[in-house]
mmCIF file of C-alpha atoms in Angstrom:
data_model
loop_
_atom_site.group_PDB
_atom_site.id
_atom_site.type_symbol
_atom_site.label_atom_id
_atom_site.label_comp_id
_atom_site.label_asym_id
_atom_site.label_seq_id
_atom_site.Cartn_x
_atom_site.Cartn_y
_atom_site.Cartn_z
ATOM 1 C CA MET N 1 11.354 -15.602 17.911
ATOM 2 C CA PHE N 2 11.334 -12.124 19.373
ATOM 3 C CA ALA N 3 8.081 -12.812 21.141
ATOM 4 C CA LEU N 4 9.456 -16.063 22.557
ATOM 5 C CA ASN N 5 12.509 -14.236 23.906
ATOM 6 C CA VAL N 6 10.299 -11.653 25.542
ATOM 7 C CA ILE N 7 8.156 -14.364 27.136
ATOM 8 C CA SER N 8 11.247 -16.198 28.427
ATOM 9 C CA LYS N 9 12.483 -12.998 30.006
ATOM 10 C CA THR N 10 9.191 -11.977 31.522
ATOM 11 C CA LEU N 11 8.571 -15.410 32.980
ATOM 12 C CA ASN N 12 12.154 -15.579 34.318
ATOM 13 C CA LEU N 13 12.782 -18.900 32.631
ATOM 14 C CA PRO N 14 16.348 -20.248 32.817
ATOM 15 C CA ALA N 15 18.441 -19.823 29.681
ATOM 16 C CA THR N 16 18.349 -23.556 28.931
ATOM 17 C CA LYS N 17 14.546 -23.584 28.868
ATOM 18 C CA SER N 18 13.108 -21.438 26.117
ATOM 19 C CA ALA N 19 9.401 -20.698 25.721
ATOM 20 C CA VAL N 20 9.063 -22.911 22.665
ATOM 21 C CA ASN N 21 6.092 -24.727 24.073
ATOM 22 C CA PHE N 22 4.058 -21.575 24.588
ATOM 23 C CA GLN N 23 1.106 -21.035 22.349
ATOM 24 C CA ILE N 24 0.800 -17.416 21.278
ATOM 25 C CA LEU N 25 -2.822 -16.362 21.280
ATOM 26 C CA ARG N 26 -4.336 -14.457 18.419
ATOM 27 C CA TRP N 27 -5.082 -10.993 19.757
ATOM 28 C CA ARG N 28 -8.091 -10.320 17.586
ATOM 29 C CA ARG N 29 -10.808 -12.288 15.923
ATOM 30 C CA LYS N 30 -10.482 -13.501 12.381
ATOM 31 C CA PRO N 31 -12.570 -11.150 10.193
ATOM 32 C CA ARG N 32 -16.041 -12.479 9.482
ATOM 33 C CA TRP N 33 -15.593 -12.618 5.729
ATOM 34 C CA VAL N 34 -12.567 -14.887 5.957
ATOM 35 C CA PRO N 35 -13.745 -18.417 5.156
ATOM 36 C CA ILE N 36 -13.150 -21.472 7.289
ATOM 37 C CA ALA N 37 -9.576 -22.729 7.079
ATOM 38 C CA LYS N 38 -8.984 -25.709 4.766
ATOM 39 C CA SER N 39 -7.453 -27.644 7.632
ATOM 40 C CA LYS N 40 -10.530 -26.989 9.782
ATOM 41 C CA GLN N 41 -13.098 -27.716 7.078
ATOM 42 C CA PHE N 42 -14.012 -31.224 8.189
ATOM 43 C CA ARG N 43 -13.255 -30.796 11.859
ATOM 44 C CA ILE N 44 -16.146 -31.850 14.069
ATOM 45 C CA PRO N 45 -16.136 -29.886 17.291
ATOM 46 C CA GLN N 46 -16.483 -31.961 20.409
ATOM 47 C CA ARG N 47 -19.783 -31.505 22.161
ATOM 48 C CA PRO N 48 -19.087 -30.135 25.607
ATOM 49 C CA VAL N 49 -19.875 -32.491 28.436
ATOM 50 C CA ILE N 50 -20.835 -30.701 31.622
ATOM 51 C CA ILE N 51 -21.186 -32.698 34.816
ATOM 52 C CA GLU N 52 -24.769 -32.660 36.054
ATOM 53 C CA ASP N 53 -23.883 -31.398 39.519
ATOM 54 C CA GLU N 54 -21.795 -28.648 38.036
ATOM 55 C CA GLN N 55 -24.557 -27.632 35.670
ATOM 56 C CA ILE N 56 -27.081 -27.417 38.485
ATOM 57 C CA GLU N 57 -24.662 -25.442 40.636
ATOM 58 C CA LEU N 58 -23.805 -23.029 37.819
ATOM 59 C CA LYS N 59 -27.476 -22.491 37.087
ATOM 60 C CA ARG N 60 -28.177 -21.793 40.749
ATOM 61 C CA LEU N 61 -25.295 -19.321 41.031
ATOM 62 C CA PHE N 62 -26.236 -17.471 37.855
ATOM 63 C CA ASN N 63 -29.898 -17.289 38.882
ATOM 64 C CA ASN N 64 -28.909 -15.828 42.242
ATOM 65 C CA TYR N 65 -26.531 -13.388 40.612
ATOM 66 C CA ARG N 66 -29.126 -12.136 38.149
ATOM 67 C CA THR N 67 -31.809 -11.741 40.804
ATOM 68 C CA GLN N 68 -29.460 -9.866 43.101
ATOM 69 C CA MET N 69 -28.133 -7.589 40.371
ATOM 70 C CA LYS N 70 -31.628 -6.728 39.201
ATOM 71 C CA SER N 71 -32.687 -5.980 42.773
ATOM 72 C CA ILE N 72 -29.657 -3.752 43.364
ATOM 73 C CA LYS N 73 -30.246 -1.869 40.113
ATOM 74 C CA ARG N 74 -33.907 -1.311 40.941
ATOM 75 C CA TYR N 75 -32.986 -0.173 44.463
ATOM 76 C CA ILE N 76 -30.439 2.370 43.194
ATOM 77 C CA VAL N 77 -32.835 3.699 40.562
ATOM 78 C CA GLU N 78 -35.610 4.112 43.106
ATOM 79 C CA ARG N 79 -33.318 5.945 45.507
ATOM 80 C CA PHE N 80 -32.147 8.240 42.744
ATOM 81 C CA VAL N 81 -35.684 8.958 41.594
ATOM 82 C CA ALA N 82 -36.808 9.632 45.170
ATOM 83 C CA ALA N 83 -33.904 12.045 45.658
ATOM 84 C CA ARG N 84 -34.977 14.070 42.629
ATOM 85 C CA ALA N 85 -38.692 13.740 43.129
ATOM 86 C CA ILE N 86 -40.586 16.575 41.419
ATOM 87 C CA THR N 87 -43.927 17.769 42.711
ATOM 88 C CA THR N 88 -46.953 18.308 40.496
ATOM 89 C CA ASP N 89 -48.108 21.426 42.378
ATOM 90 C CA PRO N 90 -47.832 24.389 39.956
ATOM 91 C CA LYS N 91 -46.830 26.748 42.782
ATOM 92 C CA ASP N 92 -43.975 24.493 43.764
ATOM 93 C CA ILE N 93 -42.918 24.106 40.144
ATOM 94 C CA GLN N 94 -42.897 27.915 39.764
ATOM 95 C CA ARG N 95 -40.923 28.279 42.981
ATOM 96 C CA ILE N 96 -38.341 25.666 41.909
ATOM 97 C CA PHE N 97 -38.110 27.363 38.521
ATOM 98 C CA ASP N 98 -37.651 30.821 40.109
ATOM 99 C CA GLU N 99 -34.991 29.548 42.489
ATOM 100 C CA ASP N 100 -33.130 27.879 39.680
ATOM 101 C CA PHE N 101 -33.458 30.995 37.527
ATOM 102 C CA ALA N 102 -32.152 33.239 40.316
ATOM 103 C CA ARG N 103 -29.187 30.936 40.862
ATOM 104 C CA CYS N 104 -28.358 30.867 37.147
ATOM 105 C CA ASN N 105 -28.865 34.616 36.871
ATOM 106 C CA LYS N 106 -26.444 35.247 39.709
ATOM 107 C CA ILE N 107 -23.743 33.188 38.022
ATOM 108 C CA ASN N 108 -24.446 34.957 34.743
ATOM 109 C CA ASP N 109 -24.161 38.405 36.361
ATOM 110 C CA GLU N 110 -20.861 37.446 37.935
ATOM 111 C CA TRP N 111 -19.507 36.373 34.575
ATOM 112 C CA ASN N 112 -20.766 39.542 32.917
ATOM 113 C CA SER N 113 -19.200 41.901 35.455
ATOM 114 C CA ASP N 114 -15.938 40.030 35.256
ATOM 115 C CA ILE N 115 -15.881 40.233 31.496
ATOM 116 C CA GLN N 116 -16.884 43.922 31.565
ATOM 117 C CA SER N 117 -13.910 44.936 33.726
ATOM 118 C CA LYS N 118 -11.620 42.858 31.540
ATOM 119 C CA ARG N 119 -13.027 44.506 28.421
ATOM 120 C CA ILE N 120 -12.531 48.098 29.752
ATOM 121 C CA GLU N 121 -8.954 47.309 30.655
ATOM 122 C CA TYR N 122 -8.353 45.742 27.266
ATOM 123 C CA PHE N 123 -9.704 48.715 25.297
ATOM 124 C CA GLU N 124 -7.760 51.257 27.353
ATOM 125 C CA ASN N 125 -4.525 49.420 26.825
ATOM 126 C CA THR N 126 -5.101 48.875 23.143
ATOM 127 C CA LEU N 127 -5.937 52.570 22.490
ATOM 128 C CA GLU N 128 -2.662 53.687 23.988
ATOM 129 C CA GLU N 129 -0.763 51.033 22.079
ATOM 130 C CA ASN N 130 -2.429 52.005 18.814
ATOM 131 C CA ILE N 131 -1.586 55.696 19.263
ATOM 132 C CA ASN N 132 2.047 54.851 19.935
ATOM 133 C CA LEU N 133 2.185 52.578 16.913
ATOM 134 C CA ALA N 134 0.685 55.282 14.651
ATOM 135 C CA LYS N 135 3.197 57.825 15.903
ATOM 136 C CA GLU N 136 6.077 55.471 15.278
ATOM 137 C CA SER N 137 4.968 54.665 11.764
ATOM 138 C CA LEU N 138 4.482 58.365 10.946
ATOM 139 C CA GLN N 139 7.976 59.145 12.149
ATOM 140 C CA LYS N 140 9.388 56.317 10.029
ATOM 141 C CA ARG N 141 7.566 57.531 6.958
ATOM 142 C CA LEU N 142 8.811 61.107 7.418
ATOM 143 C CA GLU N 143 12.375 59.856 7.813
ATOM 144 C CA LEU N 144 12.072 57.777 4.684
ATOM 145 C CA GLU N 145 10.784 60.737 2.647
ATOM 146 C CA GLN N 146 13.589 62.939 3.914
ATOM 147 C CA PHE N 147 16.141 60.281 2.953
ATOM 148 C CA LYS N 148 14.685 59.968 -0.542
ATOM 149 C CA LEU N 149 14.785 63.744 -1.016
ATOM 150 C CA GLU N 150 18.433 63.894 0.021
ATOM 151 C CA GLU N 151 19.369 61.110 -2.355
ATOM 152 C CA ALA N 152 17.668 62.910 -5.257
ATOM 153 C CA GLU N 153 19.431 66.162 -4.383
ATOM 154 C CA LYS N 154 22.767 64.362 -4.380
ATOM 155 C CA ILE N 155 22.183 62.913 -7.855
ATOM 156 C CA VAL N 156 21.177 66.332 -9.211
ATOM 157 C CA THR N 157 24.311 68.068 -7.876
ATOM 158 C CA GLU N 158 26.554 65.309 -9.300
ATOM 159 C CA GLN N 159 24.948 65.646 -12.703
ATOM 160 C CA LYS N 160 25.304 69.410 -12.550
ATOM 161 C CA GLU N 161 28.976 69.008 -11.807
ATOM 162 C CA LEU N 162 29.414 66.653 -14.762
ATOM 163 C CA SER N 163 27.528 68.910 -17.163
ATOM 164 C CA LYS N 164 30.490 71.323 -17.166
ATOM 165 C CA THR N 165 32.594 68.784 -19.136
ATOM 166 C CA PHE N 166 29.898 68.095 -21.726
ATOM 167 C CA ILE N 167 30.790 68.795 -25.404
ATOM 168 C CA THR N 168 28.541 71.489 -26.757
ATOM 169 C CA ALA N 169 28.317 73.427 -30.014
ATOM 170 C CA ASP N 170 30.537 76.101 -28.560
ATOM 171 C CA ASN N 171 33.520 73.954 -27.697
ATOM 172 C CA ILE N 172 33.238 71.183 -30.299
ATOM 173 C CA ASP N 173 36.173 72.414 -32.317
ATOM 174 C CA GLU N 174 38.368 72.537 -29.264
ATOM 175 C CA ALA N 175 37.343 68.988 -28.339
ATOM 176 C CA ILE N 176 38.127 67.693 -31.814
ATOM 177 C CA GLU N 177 41.512 69.389 -31.709
ATOM 178 C CA ARG N 178 42.258 67.851 -28.335
ATOM 179 C CA SER N 179 41.267 64.341 -29.339
ATOM 180 C CA LEU N 180 43.343 64.511 -32.488
ATOM 181 C CA ALA N 181 46.291 65.742 -30.504
ATOM 182 C CA ASN N 182 45.969 62.938 -27.919
ATOM 183 C CA PRO N 183 45.213 59.658 -29.653
ATOM 184 C CA VAL N 184 44.333 56.853 -27.272
ATOM 185 C CA ASP N 185 45.478 53.332 -28.000
ATOM 186 C CA TYR N 186 43.507 50.578 -26.227
ATOM 187 C CA ASN N 187 45.365 47.907 -28.110
ATOM 188 C CA PHE N 188 47.903 46.657 -25.593
ATOM 189 C CA ALA N 189 49.311 43.353 -24.375
ATOM 190 C CA VAL N 190 49.817 42.189 -20.783
ATOM 191 C CA ASP N 191 52.561 39.898 -19.483
ATOM 192 C CA LEU N 192 52.499 37.756 -16.332
ATOM 193 C CA ASP N 193 53.666 40.613 -14.135
ATOM 194 C CA GLY N 194 50.906 42.891 -15.342
ATOM 195 C CA ASN N 195 53.079 45.137 -17.502
ATOM 196 C CA LYS N 196 51.268 46.731 -20.394
ATOM 197 C CA PHE N 197 52.905 46.860 -23.814
ATOM 198 C CA TYR N 198 51.620 49.538 -26.188
ATOM 199 C CA ASN N 199 52.338 50.284 -29.816
ATOM 200 C CA LYS N 200 52.640 46.658 -30.835
ATOM 201 C CA LYS N 201 51.772 47.323 -34.425
ATOM 202 C CA THR N 202 54.244 50.175 -34.805
ATOM 203 C CA LEU N 203 57.082 48.209 -33.181
ATOM 204 C CA MET U 1 -21.443 -46.842 -0.560
ATOM 205 C CA PRO U 2 -22.749 -45.818 2.803
ATOM 206 C CA TYR U 3 -23.342 -42.168 3.555
ATOM 207 C CA LYS U 4 -20.864 -40.407 5.756
ATOM 208 C CA TYR U 5 -22.259 -37.328 7.477
ATOM 209 C CA ILE U 6 -19.921 -34.502 8.348
ATOM 210 C CA GLY U 7 -20.741 -31.741 10.782
ATOM 211 C CA ARG U 8 -21.927 -31.005 14.232
ATOM 212 C CA THR U 9 -24.080 -33.543 15.985
ATOM 213 C CA HIS U 10 -27.268 -32.709 17.832
ATOM 214 C CA SER U 11 -29.097 -34.218 20.754
ATOM 215 C CA PHE U 12 -32.320 -34.942 18.879
ATOM 216 C CA LYS U 13 -33.623 -38.472 18.897
ATOM 217 C CA GLY U 14 -36.669 -39.498 16.851
ATOM 218 C CA LYS U 15 -38.589 -38.511 13.745
ATOM 219 C CA THR U 16 -40.006 -35.355 12.268
ATOM 220 C CA LEU U 17 -43.631 -34.626 13.035
ATOM 221 C CA TRP U 18 -44.635 -35.247 9.411
ATOM 222 C CA GLU U 19 -42.981 -38.668 9.425
ATOM 223 C CA ILE U 20 -45.202 -39.641 12.363
ATOM 224 C CA VAL U 21 -48.421 -37.891 11.413
ATOM 225 C CA GLY U 22 -48.303 -38.660 7.700
ATOM 226 C CA ASN U 23 -48.220 -42.409 8.299
ATOM 227 C CA LEU U 24 -51.129 -42.541 10.738
ATOM 228 C CA LYS U 25 -54.814 -43.029 10.059
ATOM 229 C CA ASN U 26 -56.674 -39.695 9.998
ATOM 230 C CA PHE U 27 -53.265 -38.022 10.526
ATOM 231 C CA GLY U 28 -53.172 -39.381 14.066
ATOM 232 C CA VAL U 29 -55.839 -37.123 15.549
ATOM 233 C CA GLY U 30 -56.289 -38.072 19.216
ATOM 234 C CA ARG U 31 -52.840 -39.719 19.512
ATOM 235 C CA LEU U 32 -49.968 -38.682 21.764
ATOM 236 C CA VAL U 33 -46.575 -37.399 20.643
ATOM 237 C CA VAL U 34 -43.664 -36.242 22.770
ATOM 238 C CA ARG U 35 -40.547 -34.148 22.282
ATOM 239 C CA ASN U 36 -37.755 -36.479 23.271
ATOM 240 C CA THR U 37 -35.375 -33.843 24.728
ATOM 241 C CA VAL U 38 -38.152 -32.453 26.925
ATOM 242 C CA VAL U 39 -39.092 -35.929 28.165
ATOM 243 C CA GLU U 40 -35.494 -36.668 29.080
ATOM 244 C CA ARG U 41 -35.053 -33.379 30.900
ATOM 245 C CA TYR U 42 -37.915 -33.526 33.416
ATOM 246 C CA PRO U 43 -39.283 -36.297 35.628
ATOM 247 C CA GLU U 44 -42.908 -35.148 35.173
ATOM 248 C CA PRO U 45 -44.654 -36.237 31.945
ATOM 249 C CA SER U 46 -44.724 -33.774 29.063
ATOM 250 C CA TYR U 47 -46.688 -34.671 25.935
ATOM 251 C CA TYR U 48 -48.880 -33.371 23.137
ATOM 252 C CA ARG U 49 -52.286 -34.662 22.079
ATOM 253 C CA ILE U 50 -53.009 -34.120 18.403
ATOM 254 C CA LEU U 51 -56.204 -32.149 17.774
ATOM 255 C CA LYS U 52 -56.024 -31.127 14.141
ATOM 256 C CA VAL U 53 -53.550 -31.540 11.269
ATOM 257 C CA GLU U 54 -53.021 -29.371 8.209
ATOM 258 C CA THR U 55 -50.620 -30.729 5.620
ATOM 259 C CA LEU U 56 -48.019 -28.579 3.957
ATOM 260 C CA PRO U 57 -46.498 -29.125 0.494
ATOM 261 C CA GLN U 58 -43.458 -31.275 0.091
ATOM 262 C CA PRO U 59 -40.311 -29.203 -0.557
ATOM 263 C CA LYS U 60 -39.040 -29.279 -4.174
ATOM 264 C CA GLU U 61 -35.664 -30.632 -3.189
ATOM 265 C CA GLU U 62 -36.150 -32.644 -0.033
ATOM 266 C CA SER U 63 -32.938 -33.299 1.866
ATOM 267 C CA LEU U 64 -31.649 -33.573 5.420
ATOM 268 C CA ASP U 65 -31.407 -29.782 5.500
ATOM 269 C CA ASN U 66 -34.843 -29.278 3.992
ATOM 270 C CA LEU U 67 -37.351 -31.607 5.589
ATOM 271 C CA ARG U 68 -41.096 -31.586 5.110
ATOM 272 C CA LYS U 69 -43.083 -29.613 7.647
ATOM 273 C CA VAL U 70 -46.643 -29.922 8.851
ATOM 274 C CA LYS U 71 -49.031 -27.662 10.722
ATOM 275 C CA VAL U 72 -50.471 -29.375 13.781
ATOM 276 C CA LEU U 73 -52.785 -28.115 16.502
ATOM 277 C CA LEU U 74 -51.999 -29.774 19.819
ATOM 278 C CA GLU U 75 -53.065 -29.914 23.406
ATOM 279 C CA LYS U 76 -49.888 -29.288 25.327
ATOM 280 C CA THR U 77 -49.051 -30.839 28.669
ATOM 281 C CA PHE U 78 -45.795 -29.631 30.122
ATOM 282 C CA ARG U 79 -44.426 -31.181 33.295
ATOM 283 C CA GLY U 80 -47.806 -32.581 34.236
ATOM 284 C CA VAL U 81 -49.681 -29.308 33.693
ATOM 285 C CA THR U 82 -52.056 -29.133 30.743
ATOM 286 C CA ASN U 83 -52.230 -25.859 28.851
ATOM 287 C CA PRO U 84 -55.845 -24.615 28.663
ATOM 288 C CA LYS U 85 -55.299 -23.265 25.149
ATOM 289 C CA PRO U 86 -54.161 -25.483 22.276
ATOM 290 C CA VAL U 87 -50.794 -24.745 20.699
ATOM 291 C CA CYS U 88 -49.748 -24.876 17.052
ATOM 292 C CA ILE U 89 -46.503 -26.437 15.863
ATOM 293 C CA GLU U 90 -45.350 -25.594 12.368
ATOM 294 C CA SER U 91 -41.895 -24.047 12.225
ATOM 295 C CA ALA U 92 -40.460 -26.613 14.688
ATOM 296 C CA SER U 93 -42.150 -29.593 13.027
ATOM 297 C CA TYR U 94 -39.071 -30.426 10.928
ATOM 298 C CA LYS U 95 -37.031 -31.308 14.045
ATOM 299 C CA THR U 96 -36.230 -35.005 14.240
ATOM 300 C CA ASP U 97 -37.095 -35.120 17.897
ATOM 301 C CA TYR U 98 -40.696 -36.373 18.022
ATOM 302 C CA ARG U 99 -41.795 -39.766 19.249
ATOM 303 C CA LEU U 100 -45.207 -41.408 19.041
ATOM 304 C CA ILE U 101 -46.601 -43.040 22.167
ATOM 305 C CA PRO U 102 -48.199 -46.421 21.397
ATOM 306 C CA LYS U 103 -51.912 -46.613 22.101
ATOM 307 C CA ASP U 104 -51.544 -49.208 24.854
ATOM 308 C CA GLU U 105 -49.034 -47.076 26.736
ATOM 309 C CA GLU U 106 -51.013 -43.836 26.528
ATOM 310 C CA GLN U 107 -52.994 -44.319 29.712
ATOM 311 C CA ARG U 108 -49.960 -45.284 31.744
ATOM 312 C CA TYR U 109 -47.967 -42.406 30.299
ATOM 313 C CA CYS U 110 -50.546 -39.777 31.223
ATOM 314 C CA GLN U 111 -50.869 -40.976 34.806
ATOM 315 C CA TYR U 112 -49.252 -38.419 37.012
ATOM 316 C CA LYS U 113 -49.786 -37.429 40.576
ATOM 317 C CA ALA U 114 -48.120 -34.255 41.627
ATOM 318 C CA PRO U 115 -46.062 -34.953 44.739
ATOM 319 C CA VAL U 116 -47.286 -33.201 47.824
ATOM 320 C CA THR U 117 -44.689 -30.648 48.777
ATOM 321 C CA ASN U 118 -44.738 -27.628 50.955
ATOM 322 C CA GLU U 119 -45.273 -24.503 48.952
ATOM 323 C CA LYS U 120 -42.166 -22.367 48.730
ATOM 324 C CA ILE U 121 -42.640 -18.890 50.104
ATOM 325 C CA PHE U 122 -40.070 -16.451 48.790
ATOM 326 C CA PRO U 123 -38.949 -13.362 50.714
ATOM 327 C CA SER U 124 -39.927 -9.939 49.404
ATOM 328 C CA THR U 125 -36.809 -8.186 50.662
ATOM 329 C CA MET U 126 -33.147 -9.047 51.107
ATOM 330 C CA GLU U 127 -30.028 -7.562 52.599
ATOM 331 C CA LEU U 128 -27.832 -5.203 50.595
ATOM 332 C CA PRO U 129 -24.261 -5.940 49.507
ATOM 333 C CA PRO U 130 -21.818 -5.301 52.395
ATOM 334 C CA LEU U 131 -20.137 -2.132 51.087
ATOM 335 C CA MET U 132 -23.387 -0.554 50.021
ATOM 336 C CA LYS U 133 -24.919 -1.384 53.384
ATOM 337 C CA GLU U 134 -22.003 0.244 55.205
ATOM 338 C CA VAL U 135 -22.286 3.401 53.084
ATOM 339 C CA LEU U 136 -26.016 3.672 53.738
ATOM 340 C CA ILE U 137 -25.554 3.186 57.497
ATOM 341 C CA ARG U 138 -22.955 5.937 57.540
ATOM 342 C CA GLU U 139 -25.271 8.217 55.590
ATOM 343 C CA MET U 140 -27.969 7.589 58.175
ATOM 344 C CA LYS U 141 -25.542 8.438 60.973
ATOM 345 C CA ILE U 142 -24.461 11.663 59.244
ATOM 346 C CA LYS U 143 -28.058 12.732 58.725
ATOM 347 C CA GLY U 144 -28.831 11.895 62.349
ATOM 348 C CA GLU U 145 -31.516 9.373 61.452
ATOM 349 C CA PRO U 146 -32.072 6.225 63.557
ATOM 350 C CA VAL U 147 -29.827 3.462 62.218
ATOM 351 C CA VAL U 148 -31.959 0.684 60.684
ATOM 352 C CA GLU U 149 -30.665 -2.330 58.784
ATOM 353 C CA PRO U 150 -31.193 -1.272 55.128
ATOM 354 C CA VAL U 151 -33.006 -3.777 52.926
ATOM 355 C CA MET U 152 -33.978 -3.808 49.274
ATOM 356 C CA ASP U 153 -36.949 -5.291 47.437
ATOM 357 C CA ILE U 154 -36.168 -8.407 45.434
ATOM 358 C CA VAL U 155 -36.983 -8.270 41.742
ATOM 359 C CA TYR U 156 -38.069 -11.738 40.633
ATOM 360 C CA ASN U 157 -38.104 -12.848 37.053
ATOM 361 C CA ASP U 158 -41.570 -14.373 37.113
ATOM 362 C CA LYS U 159 -44.874 -13.557 38.747
ATOM 363 C CA LYS U 160 -45.883 -17.152 39.413
ATOM 364 C CA ARG U 161 -44.037 -17.708 42.639
ATOM 365 C CA ARG U 162 -45.523 -17.054 46.028
ATOM 366 C CA ILE U 163 -43.963 -14.065 47.719
ATOM 367 C CA ALA U 164 -44.245 -13.610 51.455
ATOM 368 C CA LYS U 165 -46.807 -11.046 52.525
ATOM 369 C CA GLU U 166 -46.365 -8.797 55.522
ATOM 370 C CA GLY U 167 -45.999 -10.760 58.735
ATOM 371 C CA GLU U 168 -45.539 -14.009 56.837
ATOM 372 C CA LYS U 169 -42.335 -15.966 57.300
ATOM 373 C CA PRO U 170 -40.662 -17.044 54.056
ATOM 374 C CA THR U 171 -39.519 -20.635 53.776
ATOM 375 C CA ILE U 172 -36.560 -19.682 51.593
ATOM 376 C CA GLU U 173 -33.840 -17.250 52.532
ATOM 377 C CA ILE U 174 -31.980 -15.236 49.917
ATOM 378 C CA LYS U 175 -28.662 -13.789 50.976
ATOM 379 C CA ILE U 176 -25.706 -12.080 49.389
ATOM 380 C CA GLY U 177 -22.956 -14.667 49.029
ATOM 381 C CA LEU U 178 -22.460 -18.219 47.871
ATOM 382 C CA GLY U 179 -25.588 -19.654 49.443
ATOM 383 C CA LYS U 180 -26.198 -23.338 49.881
ATOM 384 C CA PRO U 181 -24.230 -25.325 47.275
ATOM 385 C CA ALA U 182 -26.140 -27.840 45.164
ATOM 386 C CA ALA U 183 -23.321 -30.358 45.487
ATOM 387 C CA LEU U 184 -20.630 -30.214 48.136
ATOM 388 C CA SER U 185 -18.284 -32.337 46.014
ATOM 389 C CA LEU U 186 -17.656 -29.288 43.826
ATOM 390 C CA TYR U 187 -16.233 -27.387 46.787
ATOM 391 C CA LYS U 188 -13.840 -30.050 48.002
ATOM 392 C CA GLY U 189 -10.996 -28.522 50.026
ATOM 393 C CA ILE U 190 -12.689 -25.131 50.281
ATOM 394 C CA LYS U 191 -13.832 -23.863 53.625
ATOM 395 C CA LEU U 192 -17.495 -22.938 53.445
ATOM 396 C CA GLU U 193 -19.347 -20.891 55.999
#
């Protein structure tokens, strides 16, 4: 139905006339392995009847066409061959070869010189870039090492500071005395306002 | 119940060669046979004279698609011209298109006088297509060469025809274009040159 609509539009048919009567052509051949349709099995194709005059005329036209086309093809080929005619004289062959070689060599030299200048430029630029990159990375590495050293130093000083409060054999008695004197009770309750209530058991 | 054949029809009319030859005395050596389609196509007589017959075995399952063949050596006359060498028909002998000429008609059938006609002399060169011609003329002008009408050699399909030699005037003219129509009724309402 879509196709019919498209056809109606493209052919500018009035809305009342749809393209129902149009036969949509198959756009590709039926594959060779598909057998003959059941409906076409016993169909006998009509033998074509060509009017005698028409047949003679068609034959004449096709004969003329083929002769003319063959002549034109031969003519073009001969012209082309004549234009590129090659001599059999070895001196001439050597000369043509040398000329061709010189021409090719010239083009090759041009390409080489062009690429050489490009290559020099490329290597100069890349050397400078590489040196800069190496310098940058060295700087970064040094900074990183310095940072690591500082961090380590910081940890060491902190630990040194803490070591003063450590319990040792010398002050163990004092520490025991202190802990006995200050009992700590972690057993507390909390209300909704966050108040802590201690000594629940004793209360 | 009568047979009903289904399929494409052909334009053959007659019998197979074996049907004719197998029923004749001495396999019909010396008799005339014709291919019906060839006879209908040309006004000049075309016929075969049987020289020698070699039989071939009957097929195991003979049917319309598998007819008996025969190997026959013949003197061929095509359109009134007799072939100097005999021809052999074997693979085409199954075709139901052969007809025997009765003995009393043979002499009348072979009578043929070639009509006296002027020999056609074909041209050896012809003009080029218009655009190509124009391009070539311009090329000549650019190169500073004298401008000559460019012509090309005609390539004919056969070597039998008479081609005009140098200084000879051809009786037939070949030109680019429609040419002379075989029947004007086909070009009704079209302005021809």
